[in-house]
Amino acid sequence: SYCWGNPALNLTTTTETLGERQRGIDWSDVPRTIKDAIIITRLMKIRYLWVDALCIVQDDLPDWQEEAADMALVYENATVVISATRAASANDGFIRSCDPSTDRRTYDPNSCHPLLLRGWTLQERLLARRTMHFLNQELVWECRGHFWCECSENNRRHFNAVLKESKVNDRVLVSMWQSIVVDCSHRRLTKVEDTLPALSGVVTKLKSFGMGNFRDGLWEKNLVYFLLWYSEIHREPTNPRRSIGPTWSW
């Protein structure tokens, strides 16, 4: 899980480069963030590493649509997700010394870690069974039920902790979805039309808990309640030609 940064500077697979990628990739051509992920994977003695830019043919729409639909399963079924939380691009890297100038007890990770501001990475974190977060100040471990950091031990329940449950009541599900929408709405996407695709894996999981049918960002079950949303974000009006849903949806 990582930020691409400038796509032109990232190593990707396209229809033109597919054959070249299948023959092999020279180490000198690999961006630093991906190199660091390979190093961590080898240290953990895990054989395979999934990298979206390389594993999806980026300019092949049918391939992208098929793989994007299964992307949630990739993160949910991974042995561990490596989160390059501190890196702003594929060329930044994330294995480096911690910055001692900031007090761990007071810093806000959401304001200084680029990955937490990107739309697609939200469900990557929510669906993962276990994640290693490489932050500026420390290494953080998160799994379904616990959240540990080097500064202190924490025990927090997240969306991914709820996935362990066999049955979840409606109140928890409604509250959970509201929190996810708020988080998603504060994140950035290169393409605004990716808003709902970037949450498709989370939607599938909530359906399995009995949330029912999903319509343009809202759930038919408890629909009247979900229509009571309002915006706390002040932005320029959306260009109507780029509309991605009805006006009653967030």
PDB file of C-alpha atoms in Angstrom:
ATOM      1  CA  SER A   1       0.000   0.000   0.000  1.00  0.00           C
ATOM      2  CA  TYR A   2       1.757   3.160  -1.188  1.00  0.00           C
ATOM      3  CA  CYS A   3       1.421   6.512  -2.957  1.00  0.00           C
ATOM      4  CA  TRP A   4       2.356   6.529  -6.619  1.00  0.00           C
ATOM      5  CA  GLY A   5       3.239  10.207  -6.818  1.00  0.00           C
ATOM      6  CA  ASN A   6       3.835  11.273 -10.414  1.00  0.00           C
ATOM      7  CA  PRO A   7       2.629   8.302 -12.545  1.00  0.00           C
ATOM      8  CA  ALA A   8       5.215   9.160 -15.206  1.00  0.00           C
ATOM      9  CA  LEU A   9       7.992   8.467 -12.696  1.00  0.00           C
ATOM     10  CA  ASN A  10       6.525   5.163 -11.477  1.00  0.00           C
ATOM     11  CA  LEU A  11       7.349   1.748 -12.901  1.00  0.00           C
ATOM     12  CA  THR A  12       4.166   0.370 -14.442  1.00  0.00           C
ATOM     13  CA  THR A  13       2.970  -2.443 -16.668  1.00  0.00           C
ATOM     14  CA  THR A  14       1.219  -1.405 -19.877  1.00  0.00           C
ATOM     15  CA  THR A  15       0.240  -3.254 -23.030  1.00  0.00           C
ATOM     16  CA  GLU A  16       3.478  -2.004 -24.564  1.00  0.00           C
ATOM     17  CA  THR A  17       5.718  -3.124 -21.659  1.00  0.00           C
ATOM     18  CA  LEU A  18       3.895  -6.347 -20.672  1.00  0.00           C
ATOM     19  CA  GLY A  19       6.286  -8.654 -22.533  1.00  0.00           C
ATOM     20  CA  GLU A  20       9.282  -6.800 -21.123  1.00  0.00           C
ATOM     21  CA  ARG A  21       7.942  -7.095 -17.560  1.00  0.00           C
ATOM     22  CA  GLN A  22       7.343 -10.835 -17.999  1.00  0.00           C
ATOM     23  CA  ARG A  23      10.951 -11.343 -19.082  1.00  0.00           C
ATOM     24  CA  GLY A  24      12.286  -9.595 -15.993  1.00  0.00           C
ATOM     25  CA  ILE A  25      12.808  -6.248 -14.273  1.00  0.00           C
ATOM     26  CA  ASP A  26      16.252  -4.806 -13.677  1.00  0.00           C
ATOM     27  CA  TRP A  27      16.849  -3.807 -10.059  1.00  0.00           C
ATOM     28  CA  SER A  28      18.142  -0.402 -11.143  1.00  0.00           C
ATOM     29  CA  ASP A  29      14.760   0.343 -12.767  1.00  0.00           C
ATOM     30  CA  VAL A  30      12.725  -0.355  -9.611  1.00  0.00           C
ATOM     31  CA  PRO A  31      11.522   2.772  -7.702  1.00  0.00           C
ATOM     32  CA  ARG A  32      12.891   3.103  -4.180  1.00  0.00           C
ATOM     33  CA  THR A  33       9.546   2.512  -2.411  1.00  0.00           C
ATOM     34  CA  ILE A  34       9.078  -0.767  -4.306  1.00  0.00           C
ATOM     35  CA  LYS A  35      12.695  -1.744  -3.608  1.00  0.00           C
ATOM     36  CA  ASP A  36      12.100  -1.237   0.117  1.00  0.00           C
ATOM     37  CA  ALA A  37       8.955  -3.405  -0.077  1.00  0.00           C
ATOM     38  CA  ILE A  38      10.951  -6.148  -1.811  1.00  0.00           C
ATOM     39  CA  ILE A  39      13.632  -5.968   0.876  1.00  0.00           C
ATOM     40  CA  ILE A  40      11.046  -6.255   3.683  1.00  0.00           C
ATOM     41  CA  THR A  41       9.312  -9.141   1.885  1.00  0.00           C
ATOM     42  CA  ARG A  42      12.598 -11.047   1.571  1.00  0.00           C
ATOM     43  CA  LEU A  43      13.513 -10.396   5.213  1.00  0.00           C
ATOM     44  CA  MET A  44      10.182 -11.924   6.223  1.00  0.00           C
ATOM     45  CA  LYS A  45      10.903 -14.875   3.887  1.00  0.00           C
ATOM     46  CA  ILE A  46       7.655 -14.333   1.988  1.00  0.00           C
ATOM     47  CA  ARG A  47       7.881 -15.421  -1.638  1.00  0.00           C
ATOM     48  CA  TYR A  48       5.417 -13.122  -3.395  1.00  0.00           C
ATOM     49  CA  LEU A  49       4.843  -9.373  -3.389  1.00  0.00           C
ATOM     50  CA  TRP A  50       1.773  -7.819  -5.068  1.00  0.00           C
ATOM     51  CA  VAL A  51       2.305  -4.321  -6.509  1.00  0.00           C
ATOM     52  CA  ASP A  52      -0.673  -2.760  -8.271  1.00  0.00           C
ATOM     53  CA  ALA A  53       1.359  -0.744 -10.789  1.00  0.00           C
ATOM     54  CA  LEU A  54       3.087  -3.918 -11.988  1.00  0.00           C
ATOM     55  CA  CYS A  55       0.362  -6.544 -11.533  1.00  0.00           C
ATOM     56  CA  ILE A  56      -2.375  -4.629 -13.387  1.00  0.00           C
ATOM     57  CA  VAL A  57      -2.004  -3.654 -17.056  1.00  0.00           C
ATOM     58  CA  GLN A  58      -2.644   0.041 -16.578  1.00  0.00           C
ATOM     59  CA  ASP A  59      -3.876   0.963 -20.073  1.00  0.00           C
ATOM     60  CA  ASP A  60      -5.972  -2.180 -20.594  1.00  0.00           C
ATOM     61  CA  LEU A  61      -9.446  -1.165 -19.381  1.00  0.00           C
ATOM     62  CA  PRO A  62     -10.948  -4.697 -19.188  1.00  0.00           C
ATOM     63  CA  ASP A  63      -7.909  -5.917 -17.226  1.00  0.00           C
ATOM     64  CA  TRP A  64      -8.021  -2.889 -14.923  1.00  0.00           C
ATOM     65  CA  GLN A  65     -11.756  -3.316 -14.260  1.00  0.00           C
ATOM     66  CA  GLU A  66     -11.336  -7.026 -13.531  1.00  0.00           C
ATOM     67  CA  GLU A  67      -8.362  -6.521 -11.233  1.00  0.00           C
ATOM     68  CA  ALA A  68      -9.867  -3.469  -9.511  1.00  0.00           C
ATOM     69  CA  ALA A  69     -12.927  -5.554  -8.642  1.00  0.00           C
ATOM     70  CA  ASP A  70     -10.673  -8.146  -6.978  1.00  0.00           C
ATOM     71  CA  MET A  71      -8.279  -5.679  -5.369  1.00  0.00           C
ATOM     72  CA  ALA A  72     -10.055  -5.875  -2.029  1.00  0.00           C
ATOM     73  CA  LEU A  73      -9.506  -9.644  -1.986  1.00  0.00           C
ATOM     74  CA  VAL A  74      -5.792  -9.107  -2.567  1.00  0.00           C
ATOM     75  CA  TYR A  75      -5.452  -6.957   0.548  1.00  0.00           C
ATOM     76  CA  GLU A  76      -7.829  -9.042   2.645  1.00  0.00           C
ATOM     77  CA  ASN A  77      -6.085 -12.325   1.865  1.00  0.00           C
ATOM     78  CA  ALA A  78      -2.499 -11.091   1.977  1.00  0.00           C
ATOM     79  CA  THR A  79      -0.244 -12.587   4.642  1.00  0.00           C
ATOM     80  CA  VAL A  80       0.660  -9.027   5.609  1.00  0.00           C
ATOM     81  CA  VAL A  81       0.242  -5.620   3.975  1.00  0.00           C
ATOM     82  CA  ILE A  82       3.337  -3.404   3.889  1.00  0.00           C
ATOM     83  CA  SER A  83       2.169   0.180   4.251  1.00  0.00           C
ATOM     84  CA  ALA A  84       4.610   2.841   3.032  1.00  0.00           C
ATOM     85  CA  THR A  85       2.720   5.372   5.147  1.00  0.00           C
ATOM     86  CA  ARG A  86       5.529   7.927   5.310  1.00  0.00           C
ATOM     87  CA  ALA A  87       6.322   7.994   1.567  1.00  0.00           C
ATOM     88  CA  ALA A  88       4.769  10.564  -0.783  1.00  0.00           C
ATOM     89  CA  SER A  89       5.729   8.752  -3.975  1.00  0.00           C
ATOM     90  CA  ALA A  90       7.065   5.519  -5.426  1.00  0.00           C
ATOM     91  CA  ASN A  91      10.515   7.099  -5.445  1.00  0.00           C
ATOM     92  CA  ASP A  92      10.640   8.242  -1.799  1.00  0.00           C
ATOM     93  CA  GLY A  93      11.280   4.922  -0.087  1.00  0.00           C
ATOM     94  CA  PHE A  94      10.209   4.225   3.480  1.00  0.00           C
ATOM     95  CA  ILE A  95      13.100   2.376   5.153  1.00  0.00           C
ATOM     96  CA  ARG A  96      15.057   5.080   6.926  1.00  0.00           C
ATOM     97  CA  SER A  97      15.848   6.341  10.406  1.00  0.00           C
ATOM     98  CA  CYS A  98      13.062   7.810  12.489  1.00  0.00           C
ATOM     99  CA  ASP A  99      12.960  11.571  12.883  1.00  0.00           C
ATOM    100  CA  PRO A 100      13.895  12.313  16.537  1.00  0.00           C
ATOM    101  CA  SER A 101      12.816  15.967  16.309  1.00  0.00           C
ATOM    102  CA  THR A 102       9.107  15.266  16.825  1.00  0.00           C
ATOM    103  CA  ASP A 103       7.585  14.117  20.098  1.00  0.00           C
ATOM    104  CA  ARG A 104       5.768  10.834  19.442  1.00  0.00           C
ATOM    105  CA  ARG A 105       3.184  11.708  22.054  1.00  0.00           C
ATOM    106  CA  THR A 106       2.019  14.873  20.320  1.00  0.00           C
ATOM    107  CA  TYR A 107       2.466  14.470  16.583  1.00  0.00           C
ATOM    108  CA  ASP A 108      -0.544  13.955  14.338  1.00  0.00           C
ATOM    109  CA  PRO A 109       0.105  11.063  11.897  1.00  0.00           C
ATOM    110  CA  ASN A 110      -2.751  12.141   9.616  1.00  0.00           C
ATOM    111  CA  SER A 111      -1.048  15.481   8.856  1.00  0.00           C
ATOM    112  CA  CYS A 112       2.433  14.199   8.077  1.00  0.00           C
ATOM    113  CA  HIS A 113       1.899  10.861   6.331  1.00  0.00           C
ATOM    114  CA  PRO A 114       0.812  11.150   2.670  1.00  0.00           C
ATOM    115  CA  LEU A 115      -0.668   7.660   2.431  1.00  0.00           C
ATOM    116  CA  LEU A 116      -3.391   8.541   4.934  1.00  0.00           C
ATOM    117  CA  LEU A 117      -4.633  11.259   2.582  1.00  0.00           C
ATOM    118  CA  ARG A 118      -5.185   9.068  -0.499  1.00  0.00           C
ATOM    119  CA  GLY A 119      -8.612   7.666  -1.363  1.00  0.00           C
ATOM    120  CA  TRP A 120      -7.681   4.212  -2.669  1.00  0.00           C
ATOM    121  CA  THR A 121      -5.547   3.352   0.348  1.00  0.00           C
ATOM    122  CA  LEU A 122      -8.442   3.579   2.824  1.00  0.00           C
ATOM    123  CA  GLN A 123      -9.965   0.189   2.025  1.00  0.00           C
ATOM    124  CA  GLU A 124      -6.500  -1.317   1.667  1.00  0.00           C
ATOM    125  CA  ARG A 125      -6.022  -0.625   5.359  1.00  0.00           C
ATOM    126  CA  LEU A 126      -9.555  -1.469   6.445  1.00  0.00           C
ATOM    127  CA  LEU A 127      -9.661  -4.865   4.767  1.00  0.00           C
ATOM    128  CA  ALA A 128      -6.151  -6.081   5.594  1.00  0.00           C
ATOM    129  CA  ARG A 129      -5.859  -8.825   8.200  1.00  0.00           C
ATOM    130  CA  ARG A 130      -2.555  -7.388   9.358  1.00  0.00           C
ATOM    131  CA  THR A 131      -0.540  -4.336   8.342  1.00  0.00           C
ATOM    132  CA  MET A 132       2.947  -3.003   9.042  1.00  0.00           C
ATOM    133  CA  HIS A 133       2.881   0.814   8.940  1.00  0.00           C
ATOM    134  CA  PHE A 134       6.204   2.564   8.321  1.00  0.00           C
ATOM    135  CA  LEU A 135       5.742   6.030   9.853  1.00  0.00           C
ATOM    136  CA  ASN A 136       8.124   8.944  10.361  1.00  0.00           C
ATOM    137  CA  GLN A 137       8.378   8.259  14.062  1.00  0.00           C
ATOM    138  CA  GLU A 138       7.956   4.531  14.432  1.00  0.00           C
ATOM    139  CA  LEU A 139       6.852   1.186  13.085  1.00  0.00           C
ATOM    140  CA  VAL A 140       3.217   0.345  13.809  1.00  0.00           C
ATOM    141  CA  TRP A 141       1.517  -3.045  13.740  1.00  0.00           C
ATOM    142  CA  GLU A 142      -2.219  -3.287  13.114  1.00  0.00           C
ATOM    143  CA  CYS A 143      -4.357  -6.405  12.891  1.00  0.00           C
ATOM    144  CA  ARG A 144      -7.963  -7.426  13.434  1.00  0.00           C
ATOM    145  CA  GLY A 145      -8.284  -6.552  17.059  1.00  0.00           C
ATOM    146  CA  HIS A 146      -5.085  -4.775  18.088  1.00  0.00           C
ATOM    147  CA  PHE A 147      -2.997  -1.761  17.205  1.00  0.00           C
ATOM    148  CA  TRP A 148       0.535  -1.542  18.556  1.00  0.00           C
ATOM    149  CA  CYS A 149       3.039   1.265  18.177  1.00  0.00           C
ATOM    150  CA  GLU A 150       6.578   1.652  19.524  1.00  0.00           C
ATOM    151  CA  CYS A 151       5.684   4.576  21.767  1.00  0.00           C
ATOM    152  CA  SER A 152       3.069   2.643  23.744  1.00  0.00           C
ATOM    153  CA  GLU A 153       0.730  -0.327  23.478  1.00  0.00           C
ATOM    154  CA  ASN A 154      -2.797   0.331  22.317  1.00  0.00           C
ATOM    155  CA  ASN A 155      -5.834  -1.879  21.990  1.00  0.00           C
ATOM    156  CA  ARG A 156      -8.325  -0.373  19.581  1.00  0.00           C
ATOM    157  CA  ARG A 157     -11.208  -1.845  17.638  1.00  0.00           C
ATOM    158  CA  HIS A 158     -11.298  -0.880  13.971  1.00  0.00           C
ATOM    159  CA  PHE A 159     -13.384  -1.863  10.983  1.00  0.00           C
ATOM    160  CA  ASN A 160     -11.075  -4.813  10.389  1.00  0.00           C
ATOM    161  CA  ALA A 161     -11.695  -6.039  13.945  1.00  0.00           C
ATOM    162  CA  VAL A 162     -15.425  -6.217  13.217  1.00  0.00           C
ATOM    163  CA  LEU A 163     -14.696  -8.542  10.299  1.00  0.00           C
ATOM    164  CA  LYS A 164     -13.953 -11.269  12.843  1.00  0.00           C
ATOM    165  CA  GLU A 165     -17.513 -11.169  14.132  1.00  0.00           C
ATOM    166  CA  SER A 166     -20.126 -13.605  12.839  1.00  0.00           C
ATOM    167  CA  LYS A 167     -22.967 -11.139  13.428  1.00  0.00           C
ATOM    168  CA  VAL A 168     -22.958  -7.354  13.810  1.00  0.00           C
ATOM    169  CA  ASN A 169     -25.973  -5.259  14.807  1.00  0.00           C
ATOM    170  CA  ASP A 170     -27.351  -2.521  12.561  1.00  0.00           C
ATOM    171  CA  ARG A 171     -26.337   0.319  14.861  1.00  0.00           C
ATOM    172  CA  VAL A 172     -22.668  -0.663  14.649  1.00  0.00           C
ATOM    173  CA  LEU A 173     -22.856  -1.035  10.861  1.00  0.00           C
ATOM    174  CA  VAL A 174     -24.544   2.353  10.362  1.00  0.00           C
ATOM    175  CA  SER A 175     -22.023   4.109  12.596  1.00  0.00           C
ATOM    176  CA  MET A 176     -19.173   2.323  10.846  1.00  0.00           C
ATOM    177  CA  TRP A 177     -20.342   3.400   7.394  1.00  0.00           C
ATOM    178  CA  GLN A 178     -20.713   7.000   8.523  1.00  0.00           C
ATOM    179  CA  SER A 179     -17.121   6.999   9.796  1.00  0.00           C
ATOM    180  CA  ILE A 180     -15.853   5.485   6.560  1.00  0.00           C
ATOM    181  CA  VAL A 181     -17.657   8.107   4.440  1.00  0.00           C
ATOM    182  CA  VAL A 182     -16.226  10.944   6.543  1.00  0.00           C
ATOM    183  CA  ASP A 183     -12.711   9.525   6.219  1.00  0.00           C
ATOM    184  CA  CYS A 184     -13.109   8.913   2.482  1.00  0.00           C
ATOM    185  CA  SER A 185     -14.480  12.414   1.875  1.00  0.00           C
ATOM    186  CA  HIS A 186     -11.358  14.004   3.362  1.00  0.00           C
ATOM    187  CA  ARG A 187      -9.050  11.986   1.123  1.00  0.00           C
ATOM    188  CA  ARG A 188      -7.827  12.825  -2.364  1.00  0.00           C
ATOM    189  CA  LEU A 189      -8.398  10.911  -5.578  1.00  0.00           C
ATOM    190  CA  THR A 190      -6.797  11.572  -8.935  1.00  0.00           C
ATOM    191  CA  LYS A 191     -10.135  10.714 -10.563  1.00  0.00           C
ATOM    192  CA  VAL A 192     -13.302  11.762  -8.711  1.00  0.00           C
ATOM    193  CA  GLU A 193     -15.201   8.943 -10.421  1.00  0.00           C
ATOM    194  CA  ASP A 194     -13.061   6.471  -8.450  1.00  0.00           C
ATOM    195  CA  THR A 195     -14.797   7.437  -5.178  1.00  0.00           C
ATOM    196  CA  LEU A 196     -17.155   4.461  -5.030  1.00  0.00           C
ATOM    197  CA  PRO A 197     -14.851   1.941  -6.771  1.00  0.00           C
ATOM    198  CA  ALA A 198     -12.270   2.774  -4.096  1.00  0.00           C
ATOM    199  CA  LEU A 199     -14.789   1.583  -1.481  1.00  0.00           C
ATOM    200  CA  SER A 200     -16.163  -1.406  -3.398  1.00  0.00           C
ATOM    201  CA  GLY A 201     -14.431  -3.986  -1.199  1.00  0.00           C
ATOM    202  CA  VAL A 202     -15.793  -2.385   1.973  1.00  0.00           C
ATOM    203  CA  VAL A 203     -19.282  -2.284   0.432  1.00  0.00           C
ATOM    204  CA  THR A 204     -19.087  -5.996  -0.380  1.00  0.00           C
ATOM    205  CA  LYS A 205     -18.136  -6.769   3.220  1.00  0.00           C
ATOM    206  CA  LEU A 206     -20.983  -4.708   4.655  1.00  0.00           C
ATOM    207  CA  LYS A 207     -23.434  -6.461   2.335  1.00  0.00           C
ATOM    208  CA  SER A 208     -22.311  -9.760   3.816  1.00  0.00           C
ATOM    209  CA  PHE A 209     -23.331  -8.418   7.242  1.00  0.00           C
ATOM    210  CA  GLY A 210     -26.866  -7.706   6.046  1.00  0.00           C
ATOM    211  CA  MET A 211     -26.725  -4.049   5.028  1.00  0.00           C
ATOM    212  CA  GLY A 212     -28.783  -4.837   1.925  1.00  0.00           C
ATOM    213  CA  ASN A 213     -28.674  -3.006  -1.397  1.00  0.00           C
ATOM    214  CA  PHE A 214     -26.211  -0.181  -2.033  1.00  0.00           C
ATOM    215  CA  ARG A 215     -27.313   2.801  -4.131  1.00  0.00           C
ATOM    216  CA  ASP A 216     -24.918   5.587  -5.125  1.00  0.00           C
ATOM    217  CA  GLY A 217     -23.170   5.806  -1.773  1.00  0.00           C
ATOM    218  CA  LEU A 218     -26.242   5.128   0.397  1.00  0.00           C
ATOM    219  CA  TRP A 219     -27.881   1.967   1.695  1.00  0.00           C
ATOM    220  CA  GLU A 220     -31.530   1.180   0.962  1.00  0.00           C
ATOM    221  CA  LYS A 221     -31.848  -0.212   4.471  1.00  0.00           C
ATOM    222  CA  ASN A 222     -32.196   2.808   6.796  1.00  0.00           C
ATOM    223  CA  LEU A 223     -32.234   4.991   3.653  1.00  0.00           C
ATOM    224  CA  VAL A 224     -34.164   7.870   5.248  1.00  0.00           C
ATOM    225  CA  TYR A 225     -31.542   8.098   7.994  1.00  0.00           C
ATOM    226  CA  PHE A 226     -28.663   8.000   5.507  1.00  0.00           C
ATOM    227  CA  LEU A 227     -30.252  10.864   3.537  1.00  0.00           C
ATOM    228  CA  LEU A 228     -29.578  13.167   6.503  1.00  0.00           C
ATOM    229  CA  TRP A 229     -25.924  13.678   5.507  1.00  0.00           C
ATOM    230  CA  TYR A 230     -24.416  17.159   5.231  1.00  0.00           C
ATOM    231  CA  SER A 231     -21.040  18.476   4.133  1.00  0.00           C
ATOM    232  CA  GLU A 232     -18.401  19.927   6.442  1.00  0.00           C
ATOM    233  CA  ILE A 233     -15.969  20.387   3.558  1.00  0.00           C
ATOM    234  CA  HIS A 234     -16.020  23.696   1.701  1.00  0.00           C
ATOM    235  CA  ARG A 235     -14.966  23.211  -1.898  1.00  0.00           C
ATOM    236  CA  GLU A 236     -15.677  24.653  -5.297  1.00  0.00           C
ATOM    237  CA  PRO A 237     -18.965  23.288  -6.727  1.00  0.00           C
ATOM    238  CA  THR A 238     -18.519  20.075  -8.676  1.00  0.00           C
ATOM    239  CA  ASN A 239     -18.547  20.489 -12.434  1.00  0.00           C
ATOM    240  CA  PRO A 240     -21.969  19.068 -13.475  1.00  0.00           C
ATOM    241  CA  ARG A 241     -20.340  17.417 -16.479  1.00  0.00           C
ATOM    242  CA  ARG A 242     -18.256  15.357 -14.031  1.00  0.00           C
ATOM    243  CA  SER A 243     -21.247  14.312 -11.917  1.00  0.00           C
ATOM    244  CA  ILE A 244     -20.824  10.809 -10.495  1.00  0.00           C
ATOM    245  CA  GLY A 245     -24.177  10.399  -8.791  1.00  0.00           C
ATOM    246  CA  PRO A 246     -27.579  11.906  -7.995  1.00  0.00           C
ATOM    247  CA  THR A 247     -27.804  15.123  -6.008  1.00  0.00           C
ATOM    248  CA  TRP A 248     -29.227  13.334  -2.957  1.00  0.00           C
ATOM    249  CA  SER A 249     -26.020  11.370  -2.519  1.00  0.00           C
ATOM    250  CA  TRP A 250     -22.888  12.595  -0.811  1.00  0.00           C
TER     251      TRP A 250
END
